[in-house]
Amino acid sequence: MAKKLKEKAKKVAYISVPSQIINSLSSSSLQSLLHSPKKASSSRKNSFIIAPLLRNSKLWCLALFFFGLVGMLINLTHPLLLPFSTTRPCTNDLPQQQQQIGFGSENIISGEGVSVSISSSSSSNNVSQSSSFWEQPDGLGYRPCLGLTREYQRATESMLKERSKKYLLVVVAGGMNQQRNQIVDAVVIARILGATLVVPILQVNVIWGDESEFSDIFDLEHFKAVLANDVRVVSSLPSTHIMTRPVEEKRTPLHASPQWIRSRYLKRLNREGVLLLRGLDSRLSKDLPSDLQKLRCKVAFHALRFAPTIMGLGNKMADRMSSKGPYIALHLRMEKDVWVRTGCLPGLSPEYDEMISSERTRRPELLTARSNMTSHERKLAGLCPLNAMEVARLLKALGAPKGARIFWAGGDPLGGLEALDPITKEFPYLFNKHDLALPGELEPYEKKASFMAAIDVIVAERSDVFMPSHGGNMGHAIQGHRAYAGHKKYITPNKRHMLPYFLDDSLPEAEFNRIIKELHSESLGQPELRSSKAGRDVTKYPIPECMCNHTSSHSTV
């Protein structure tokens, strides 16, 4: 009996302690609780309290819980206390270039092999949820409405009854966002011609060497299913047409109307059975009949969903950004080729300005802007991308909190990451997809430019606030998606009107901020009619063709 009692006394008692309690203790405190103190010559009063505690495991556990609870209460009343880490300092204190984001919880080894789950959050990075900067624009009740006319529906019924005899092949070129635009137009052209669409071919990009196929970037089965009542989509030509020499059109004119497309292609397509189109970028008219505009929206906002692998990784990145509250997404256009093509100067240093000017003089064909303007005139006309200093000043003037988390998308900026220093000086929590990725997570896709661009799009679309530094296909696509999702905040820099104030050093900061806010009061993503300006794309301005603000016209796909 005595032997059993002795063995029982040797058994160790365990207790599950919440991680919040563990977080509240310092490293030394935890060590002192996990190790029994050595016997020392102390007062009888102290030994009277401690000795029974050490002999009784239940009392020891109760004491551990009590001290942990007290520590947690102290931590709650002092929000500046940070969780301890026995392996590294708080990541928020690291230089921006050395930070590696950790989200959720991480396991570290504490004491004698005890695994303790410690939250990686830090109160110094908390963003005020009540800041007016995060307020969303009034969407005026607009919601997607893609109801089609009876005439369109009858044409669909007739088309689906007929056997496929006409096939449209399309080769889409450019970056991923350019390709998306061309795919949208390809679907609409197939509908106009009553042809079956063969899954678009993504032309190999000679700049990035990306050989991705449609199904590598987009969810092919979803694409087919969503468009089943609009256009037949097949993965390849049938055997009956495989040897047919297609009618090839390399250059469709700008603003091609449905009438022009039918008169140009329909007769030859009926005769040959296969039509091959190239160079579709922005060729189809922006002003189409209502049903075809709705089809454009259906393709852009519903059918063209990214492939599951991309969606999974992109959403993980977005979750990591949003894990500590709202975040901003920026599309920064600061690459060398952007400065050359726009005829603008980066303003980094005289050496970089000279480099861009020399490149433009040597290769004038790269200049896409008006050549009769100086770089300074272009800037004042609002034709240049914002540089990092201007992006930082604009965000600060609009009220972005210093602790705001910012995701930036875009290519490598001229001057390297140091070119972004003006932004990180004002907003230290600046990340791109490489910062968010776990080790090796992006490695398989480093040479797949379209895959990487799609990740940027997903994280940017899910942001609370989005702002591009310059126009472009990605910015336009995200503007349309955010409008279609209920008019999420989208800041359009009013460059032409704001830049003179940026150049006025005598303006007090408070007055500067007031002016900048006033200039952008109507440029925050509020509903805007496509018809208010000629030539607008419905996938950028989906009102009124694709969105309604009364329940009688509301419908979903």
XYZ file of C-alpha atoms in Angstrom:
557
model
C 0.000 0.000 0.000
C 2.835 2.356 0.898
C 4.574 1.470 -2.361
C 1.445 2.369 -4.404
C 1.138 5.699 -2.606
C 4.787 6.429 -3.352
C 4.309 5.679 -7.073
C 1.177 7.810 -7.140
C 3.101 10.727 -5.643
C 5.610 10.503 -8.495
C 2.916 10.979 -11.173
C 2.795 14.375 -12.869
C -0.456 16.309 -13.102
C -1.268 18.263 -16.305
C -3.634 21.134 -16.910
C -4.729 22.762 -20.153
C -4.016 26.486 -19.958
C -5.561 28.899 -22.521
C -3.028 30.572 -24.810
C -4.337 34.012 -23.786
C -3.134 33.273 -20.241
C 0.238 32.051 -21.445
C 0.587 35.188 -23.589
C 0.123 37.368 -20.547
C 3.159 35.924 -18.758
C 6.716 36.963 -19.364
C 9.253 34.300 -20.353
C 10.913 34.418 -16.949
C 7.524 34.149 -15.202
C 6.643 31.023 -17.168
C 10.006 29.435 -16.394
C 9.600 30.169 -12.712
C 6.185 28.494 -12.703
C 7.306 25.414 -14.654
C 10.333 24.714 -12.401
C 10.131 24.060 -8.667
C 12.178 26.561 -6.650
C 15.218 25.278 -4.847
C 15.039 25.013 -1.080
C 16.442 28.070 0.603
C 16.643 29.545 4.026
C 13.438 31.520 4.072
C 11.040 32.541 6.745
C 8.744 29.943 8.237
C 5.786 31.974 7.020
C 6.811 31.607 3.334
C 7.658 27.910 3.732
C 4.306 27.353 5.425
C 2.553 28.632 2.259
C 4.822 27.170 -0.439
C 5.619 23.682 0.983
C 2.036 22.353 0.874
C 1.674 23.873 -2.577
C 4.633 21.866 -3.887
C 3.445 18.636 -2.233
C -0.090 18.948 -3.600
C -0.345 18.889 -7.418
C -3.896 20.214 -7.374
C -2.861 23.254 -5.371
C 0.118 23.759 -7.710
C -2.150 23.738 -10.763
C -4.596 26.078 -9.046
C -1.749 28.481 -8.298
C -0.589 28.315 -11.920
C -4.097 29.129 -13.124
C -4.410 31.968 -10.562
C -1.132 33.618 -11.573
C -2.029 33.200 -15.247
C -5.443 34.820 -14.695
C -3.847 37.757 -12.863
C -1.351 38.172 -15.687
C -4.101 38.122 -18.289
C -6.057 40.797 -16.411
C -2.933 42.970 -16.240
C -2.420 42.511 -19.991
C -5.992 43.497 -20.744
C -5.646 46.708 -18.753
C -2.329 47.569 -20.416
C -2.797 47.184 -24.187
C 0.779 48.193 -24.948
C 2.123 44.971 -23.404
C 3.138 42.601 -26.194
C 3.095 38.797 -26.201
C 6.504 37.347 -25.439
C 8.442 35.264 -27.890
C 11.374 33.083 -26.921
C 12.542 32.708 -30.503
C 12.523 36.181 -32.096
C 11.545 39.795 -31.502
C 8.122 41.033 -32.557
C 7.949 41.109 -36.360
C 6.476 44.597 -36.276
C 9.804 45.885 -34.936
C 11.806 44.435 -37.820
C 12.877 46.573 -40.786
C 10.412 46.354 -43.673
C 12.855 44.434 -45.892
C 13.329 41.759 -43.214
C 9.697 41.215 -42.236
C 8.084 37.879 -42.911
C 4.423 37.978 -42.122
C 3.046 35.374 -39.761
C -0.705 34.912 -39.462
C -2.956 32.938 -37.155
C -0.897 31.226 -34.509
C 2.550 29.739 -34.349
C 3.938 26.982 -32.131
C 7.104 27.745 -30.203
C 8.912 25.606 -27.680
C 8.848 26.976 -24.159
C 10.270 25.577 -20.947
C 11.036 21.852 -21.066
C 9.481 20.882 -24.386
C 6.049 22.366 -23.635
C 4.378 23.418 -26.898
C 2.557 26.708 -26.410
C 0.331 28.335 -29.036
C 1.029 32.061 -29.182
C -0.920 34.555 -31.250
C 1.240 36.548 -33.659
C -0.885 39.683 -33.353
C 0.500 42.968 -32.093
C -1.583 45.841 -30.808
C 0.829 48.337 -32.355
C -0.494 47.336 -35.768
C -4.178 47.569 -34.941
C -6.084 49.794 -37.362
C -8.901 51.952 -36.102
C -12.112 50.413 -37.375
C -13.937 53.711 -36.860
C -11.704 55.762 -39.150
C -13.729 57.556 -41.824
C -11.121 56.498 -44.365
C -12.586 52.969 -44.370
C -16.159 54.134 -44.973
C -17.623 52.757 -48.205
C -19.425 54.911 -50.798
C -23.200 54.924 -50.987
C -24.092 52.341 -53.653
C -27.597 53.842 -53.958
C -29.077 50.358 -53.823
C -27.654 49.234 -57.172
C -27.469 45.468 -57.583
C -26.676 43.171 -60.548
C -29.590 42.686 -62.920
C -28.961 40.665 -66.056
C -32.523 40.008 -67.176
C -32.599 39.366 -70.951
C -35.232 40.285 -73.516
C -37.643 37.702 -74.870
C -36.080 38.134 -78.306
C -32.655 37.132 -76.950
C -34.148 34.115 -75.194
C -35.938 32.947 -78.367
C -32.680 33.232 -80.311
C -30.979 31.141 -77.633
C -33.638 28.412 -77.896
C -33.227 28.301 -81.656
C -29.435 28.194 -81.410
C -29.400 25.330 -78.926
C -31.699 23.222 -81.152
C -29.427 23.525 -84.160
C -26.382 21.347 -84.696
C -23.087 23.225 -84.504
C -21.730 23.988 -87.966
C -19.869 27.248 -87.391
C -16.845 27.584 -85.116
C -14.964 30.638 -83.894
C -11.275 30.328 -83.032
C -9.716 33.258 -81.153
C -6.077 33.939 -80.240
C -5.768 36.411 -77.365
C -2.527 38.262 -76.651
C -0.930 40.557 -74.088
C -0.936 40.346 -70.317
C -3.525 38.428 -68.331
C -5.870 41.387 -67.898
C -5.676 42.218 -71.614
C -6.500 38.603 -72.383
C -9.558 38.746 -70.133
C -10.890 41.724 -72.087
C -10.388 39.897 -75.391
C -12.083 36.733 -74.119
C -15.131 38.817 -73.139
C -15.316 40.220 -76.669
C -14.740 36.774 -78.219
C -17.836 35.410 -76.447
C -19.934 38.348 -77.646
C -18.703 37.964 -81.248
C -19.521 34.240 -81.143
C -23.043 35.150 -80.037
C -23.389 37.771 -82.806
C -22.359 35.195 -85.430
C -24.308 32.306 -83.886
C -21.039 30.342 -83.796
C -19.675 27.821 -81.330
C -16.669 29.230 -79.478
C -13.572 27.071 -79.259
C -11.805 27.724 -75.949
C -9.620 30.798 -76.617
C -5.922 30.234 -77.221
C -3.593 32.265 -74.989
C -0.714 33.435 -77.152
C 2.717 32.761 -75.669
C 4.013 36.044 -74.310
C 7.448 36.752 -75.788
C 8.333 39.136 -72.945
C 7.540 36.841 -70.008
C 7.747 33.470 -71.779
C 4.477 32.355 -70.191
C 3.049 29.289 -71.947
C -0.090 28.993 -69.825
C -3.273 27.676 -71.415
C -6.826 28.833 -70.734
C -7.486 26.087 -68.175
C -4.276 26.952 -66.298
C -5.622 30.416 -65.517
C -9.418 30.126 -65.671
C -11.946 27.553 -64.469
C -12.889 26.025 -67.825
C -15.842 23.913 -66.689
C -17.321 26.868 -64.814
C -16.839 29.035 -67.919
C -18.768 26.548 -70.055
C -21.535 26.052 -67.507
C -22.224 29.770 -66.926
C -22.440 30.467 -70.673
C -24.433 27.338 -71.562
C -27.550 29.397 -72.394
C -25.677 32.058 -74.341
C -22.904 30.489 -76.401
C -21.776 26.931 -77.004
C -18.175 26.467 -75.827
C -16.050 23.460 -76.848
C -12.495 22.564 -75.939
C -11.395 21.856 -79.513
C -12.605 21.668 -83.098
C -14.537 18.511 -83.973
C -13.015 16.001 -86.365
C -15.341 17.205 -89.138
C -13.656 20.605 -89.097
C -10.116 19.780 -88.029
C -8.761 19.874 -91.584
C -10.733 22.962 -92.576
C -8.657 25.980 -93.524
C -10.161 28.787 -91.425
C -11.034 32.239 -92.638
C -8.406 34.338 -90.846
C -8.780 37.953 -89.781
C -5.685 39.471 -88.184
C -6.930 42.979 -87.611
C -10.508 43.829 -86.724
C -11.062 47.622 -86.985
C -11.736 49.751 -83.923
C -15.327 50.112 -82.701
C -16.641 47.231 -84.838
C -20.438 47.025 -84.569
C -22.557 43.846 -84.651
C -23.742 44.863 -88.131
C -20.151 45.194 -89.385
C -19.182 41.818 -87.898
C -22.100 40.034 -89.557
C -21.549 41.677 -92.950
C -17.806 40.973 -92.812
C -17.687 37.399 -91.492
C -21.052 35.639 -91.575
C -21.160 34.684 -95.262
C -17.592 33.343 -95.263
C -18.121 31.574 -91.940
C -21.221 29.806 -93.277
C -19.201 28.693 -96.289
C -15.939 27.625 -94.605
C -17.224 26.674 -91.158
C -14.285 28.083 -89.185
C -13.269 31.698 -88.487
C -9.956 32.586 -86.834
C -9.633 36.007 -85.181
C -6.505 37.679 -83.821
C -5.807 41.120 -82.389
C -9.185 41.633 -80.712
C -7.943 44.045 -78.057
C -10.552 46.829 -77.673
C -11.844 46.261 -81.212
C -15.491 45.532 -80.499
C -17.684 48.610 -80.048
C -18.334 49.693 -76.460
C -21.888 50.657 -77.434
C -23.818 47.453 -78.062
C -27.479 46.475 -77.724
C -28.566 45.947 -74.124
C -28.604 42.122 -74.285
C -25.041 41.996 -75.580
C -23.892 44.424 -72.892
C -25.422 42.128 -70.286
C -23.600 39.206 -71.897
C -20.349 41.155 -71.541
C -21.030 41.556 -67.829
C -21.963 37.905 -67.478
C -18.632 36.839 -68.982
C -16.505 39.360 -67.080
C -18.124 39.076 -63.655
C -19.431 35.496 -63.595
C -17.943 33.189 -66.226
C -14.273 34.191 -66.056
C -13.469 32.754 -62.655
C -9.865 31.887 -61.938
C -8.783 28.243 -61.769
C -9.211 26.559 -58.342
C -5.454 26.517 -57.661
C -5.209 30.264 -58.257
C -8.384 31.015 -56.299
C -7.157 28.962 -53.358
C -3.760 30.632 -53.162
C -5.112 34.108 -53.887
C -7.730 33.820 -51.158
C -5.096 32.612 -48.698
C -3.071 35.747 -49.430
C -6.160 37.940 -49.032
C -7.021 36.209 -45.740
C -3.531 36.931 -44.448
C -3.914 40.600 -45.365
C -7.361 40.905 -43.775
C -6.564 38.896 -40.635
C -5.813 42.070 -38.669
C -8.515 44.319 -40.063
C -9.207 46.318 -43.231
C -6.486 46.849 -45.805
C -5.662 48.997 -48.818
C -4.555 47.624 -52.201
C -2.443 49.681 -54.591
C -1.625 49.001 -58.228
C 1.722 50.729 -58.675
C 2.865 51.466 -62.230
C 6.523 52.291 -61.634
C 8.305 49.851 -63.941
C 10.981 51.135 -66.308
C 8.934 50.427 -69.448
C 5.957 52.362 -68.031
C 8.059 55.498 -67.559
C 9.445 55.118 -71.086
C 6.076 54.517 -72.774
C 4.221 57.313 -71.006
C 6.846 59.952 -71.776
C 7.151 60.761 -68.065
C 10.058 60.960 -65.617
C 10.181 58.897 -62.398
C 11.639 61.717 -60.279
C 13.862 59.327 -58.313
C 17.120 61.105 -59.143
C 18.709 62.995 -62.064
C 20.487 59.778 -63.050
C 17.254 57.796 -63.400
C 15.557 60.655 -65.245
C 18.463 60.733 -67.699
C 18.258 56.952 -68.153
C 14.561 57.150 -69.105
C 15.073 60.134 -71.418
C 17.939 58.370 -73.225
C 15.902 55.181 -73.664
C 12.989 57.163 -75.084
C 15.266 59.029 -77.511
C 16.859 55.774 -78.629
C 13.500 53.996 -79.116
C 10.830 56.597 -79.974
C 8.442 53.871 -81.172
C 7.854 52.909 -77.521
C 6.232 56.251 -76.730
C 2.456 55.773 -76.627
C 1.551 59.272 -75.419
C 1.434 62.548 -77.334
C 4.984 63.291 -78.494
C 4.574 67.088 -78.728
C 4.446 67.497 -74.926
C 7.328 67.697 -72.479
C 7.405 65.338 -69.518
C 6.461 68.236 -67.201
C 3.480 69.166 -69.410
C 2.339 65.549 -69.394
C 2.527 65.451 -65.614
C 0.470 68.615 -65.163
C -2.081 67.232 -67.647
C -2.534 64.170 -65.427
C -1.029 61.777 -67.993
C 1.776 60.394 -65.810
C 1.765 57.627 -63.188
C 2.030 58.791 -59.605
C 5.429 58.142 -58.053
C 5.851 56.747 -54.535
C 6.053 60.184 -52.894
C 2.802 61.288 -54.530
C 1.028 58.031 -53.609
C 2.053 58.432 -49.970
C 0.990 62.101 -49.816
C -2.350 61.347 -51.449
C -3.192 58.491 -49.064
C -2.123 60.557 -46.067
C -4.203 63.541 -47.190
C -7.255 61.313 -47.693
C -6.967 60.134 -44.092
C -5.369 56.702 -44.385
C -4.182 55.670 -40.882
C -0.419 55.320 -40.461
C -0.979 51.784 -39.187
C -2.982 50.778 -42.279
C -1.904 47.548 -43.904
C -1.228 48.037 -47.615
C -0.911 45.420 -50.346
C 0.819 46.565 -53.519
C 0.587 44.876 -56.906
C 2.717 45.575 -59.936
C 6.050 44.810 -61.555
C 9.471 45.596 -60.157
C 9.726 49.387 -59.747
C 12.543 51.285 -61.403
C 15.151 51.804 -58.701
C 14.227 48.606 -56.857
C 12.317 48.422 -53.591
C 14.127 51.558 -52.411
C 11.871 53.453 -54.824
C 8.999 52.617 -52.450
C 10.708 54.169 -49.411
C 8.467 57.283 -49.425
C 5.461 54.967 -48.965
C 7.010 52.797 -46.239
C 8.127 55.909 -44.371
C 4.485 56.991 -43.992
C 2.901 53.521 -44.012
C 5.337 50.894 -42.687
C 3.019 47.901 -43.176
C 3.497 47.514 -46.938
C 3.423 44.032 -48.467
C 3.284 42.320 -51.840
C 2.487 38.705 -52.661
C 6.080 37.622 -52.045
C 5.939 39.039 -48.516
C 2.647 37.251 -47.841
C 3.699 33.876 -49.254
C 5.051 31.100 -47.098
C 8.531 29.789 -48.033
C 8.306 28.005 -51.398
C 4.601 28.785 -51.845
C 5.078 30.839 -55.028
C 8.158 29.047 -56.321
C 6.311 26.758 -58.806
C 4.722 29.819 -60.463
C 7.639 32.267 -60.631
C 7.834 31.977 -64.431
C 4.061 32.075 -64.950
C 3.301 35.783 -65.298
C -0.446 35.273 -65.779
C -0.701 33.149 -62.625
C 1.138 35.782 -60.603
C -0.990 38.593 -62.070
C -4.140 36.678 -61.123
C -2.964 36.455 -57.487
C -2.549 40.241 -57.473
C -6.062 40.678 -58.866
C -7.675 38.448 -56.219
C -5.975 40.189 -53.279
C -6.725 43.625 -54.762
C -10.395 42.800 -55.423
C -10.905 41.711 -51.822
C -9.346 44.848 -50.331
C -11.416 47.415 -48.447
C -9.922 50.295 -50.436
C -8.244 50.135 -53.852
C -6.224 52.800 -55.639
C -4.218 52.623 -58.887
C -1.274 54.954 -59.460
C -2.121 55.048 -63.172
C -4.715 53.703 -65.606
C -4.402 50.250 -67.113
C -6.208 46.986 -67.765
C -5.881 45.720 -64.199
C -7.180 48.932 -62.661
C -10.098 49.039 -65.088
C -11.004 45.401 -64.428
C -10.941 45.891 -60.661
C -12.982 49.093 -60.938
C -15.730 47.167 -62.714
C -15.636 44.255 -60.275
C -15.812 46.559 -57.253
C -18.745 48.442 -58.768
C -20.551 45.190 -59.577
C -19.919 43.948 -56.009
C -21.860 46.900 -54.565
C -19.522 49.835 -55.203
C -16.628 49.060 -52.884
C -14.298 51.994 -52.321
C -12.113 52.748 -55.339
C -9.991 55.898 -55.277
C -9.396 57.457 -58.703
C -6.522 59.940 -58.296
C -7.580 63.304 -59.681
C -4.084 63.894 -61.034
C -4.738 66.852 -63.299
C -6.327 68.946 -60.550
C -4.295 67.825 -57.543
C -0.712 67.975 -58.828
C -0.434 71.800 -58.791
C -1.094 71.630 -55.038
C 1.593 68.946 -54.681
C 4.066 71.432 -56.178
C 3.058 74.266 -53.822
C 5.441 74.031 -50.856
C 3.907 77.063 -49.142
C 0.550 75.333 -48.545
C 0.003 74.317 -44.875
C -0.560 70.593 -44.436
C -4.067 70.992 -42.996
C -5.131 73.139 -45.951
C -3.486 70.742 -48.403
C -5.387 67.800 -46.885
C -8.683 69.695 -47.025
C -8.216 70.541 -50.706
C -7.209 66.975 -51.642
C -10.228 65.503 -49.837
C -12.531 67.956 -51.581
C -11.040 67.136 -55.003
C -11.695 63.418 -54.420
C -15.111 63.618 -52.784
C -16.727 62.296 -55.990
C -13.862 59.954 -56.957
C -14.273 57.218 -54.349
C -16.160 54.599 -56.350
C -19.669 56.045 -56.222
C -22.190 54.769 -58.812
C -21.594 56.333 -62.204
C -23.614 55.919 -65.392
C -21.777 54.446 -68.362
C -23.903 56.553 -70.646
C -22.711 59.810 -69.072
C -19.608 59.700 -71.264
C -19.239 58.214 -74.764
C -17.133 55.110 -75.339
C -17.186 53.780 -71.795
C -16.798 50.025 -71.275
C -19.733 48.347 -69.513
C -17.319 46.036 -67.657
C -15.862 49.166 -66.044
C -19.146 51.083 -65.635
C -21.891 48.421 -65.302
C -24.744 50.918 -64.710
C -27.382 50.994 -66.180
C -27.177 47.905 -68.432
C -25.980 45.419 -65.788
C -27.076 46.968 -62.478
C -30.436 48.259 -61.247
C -31.517 49.949 -58.035
C -35.087 48.712 -57.846
C -36.156 45.194 -56.845
C -38.463 44.609 -59.813
C -35.487 44.390 -62.201
C -33.191 42.520 -59.867
C -31.994 39.119 -60.966
C -28.890 37.036 -60.510
C -26.959 34.618 -62.668
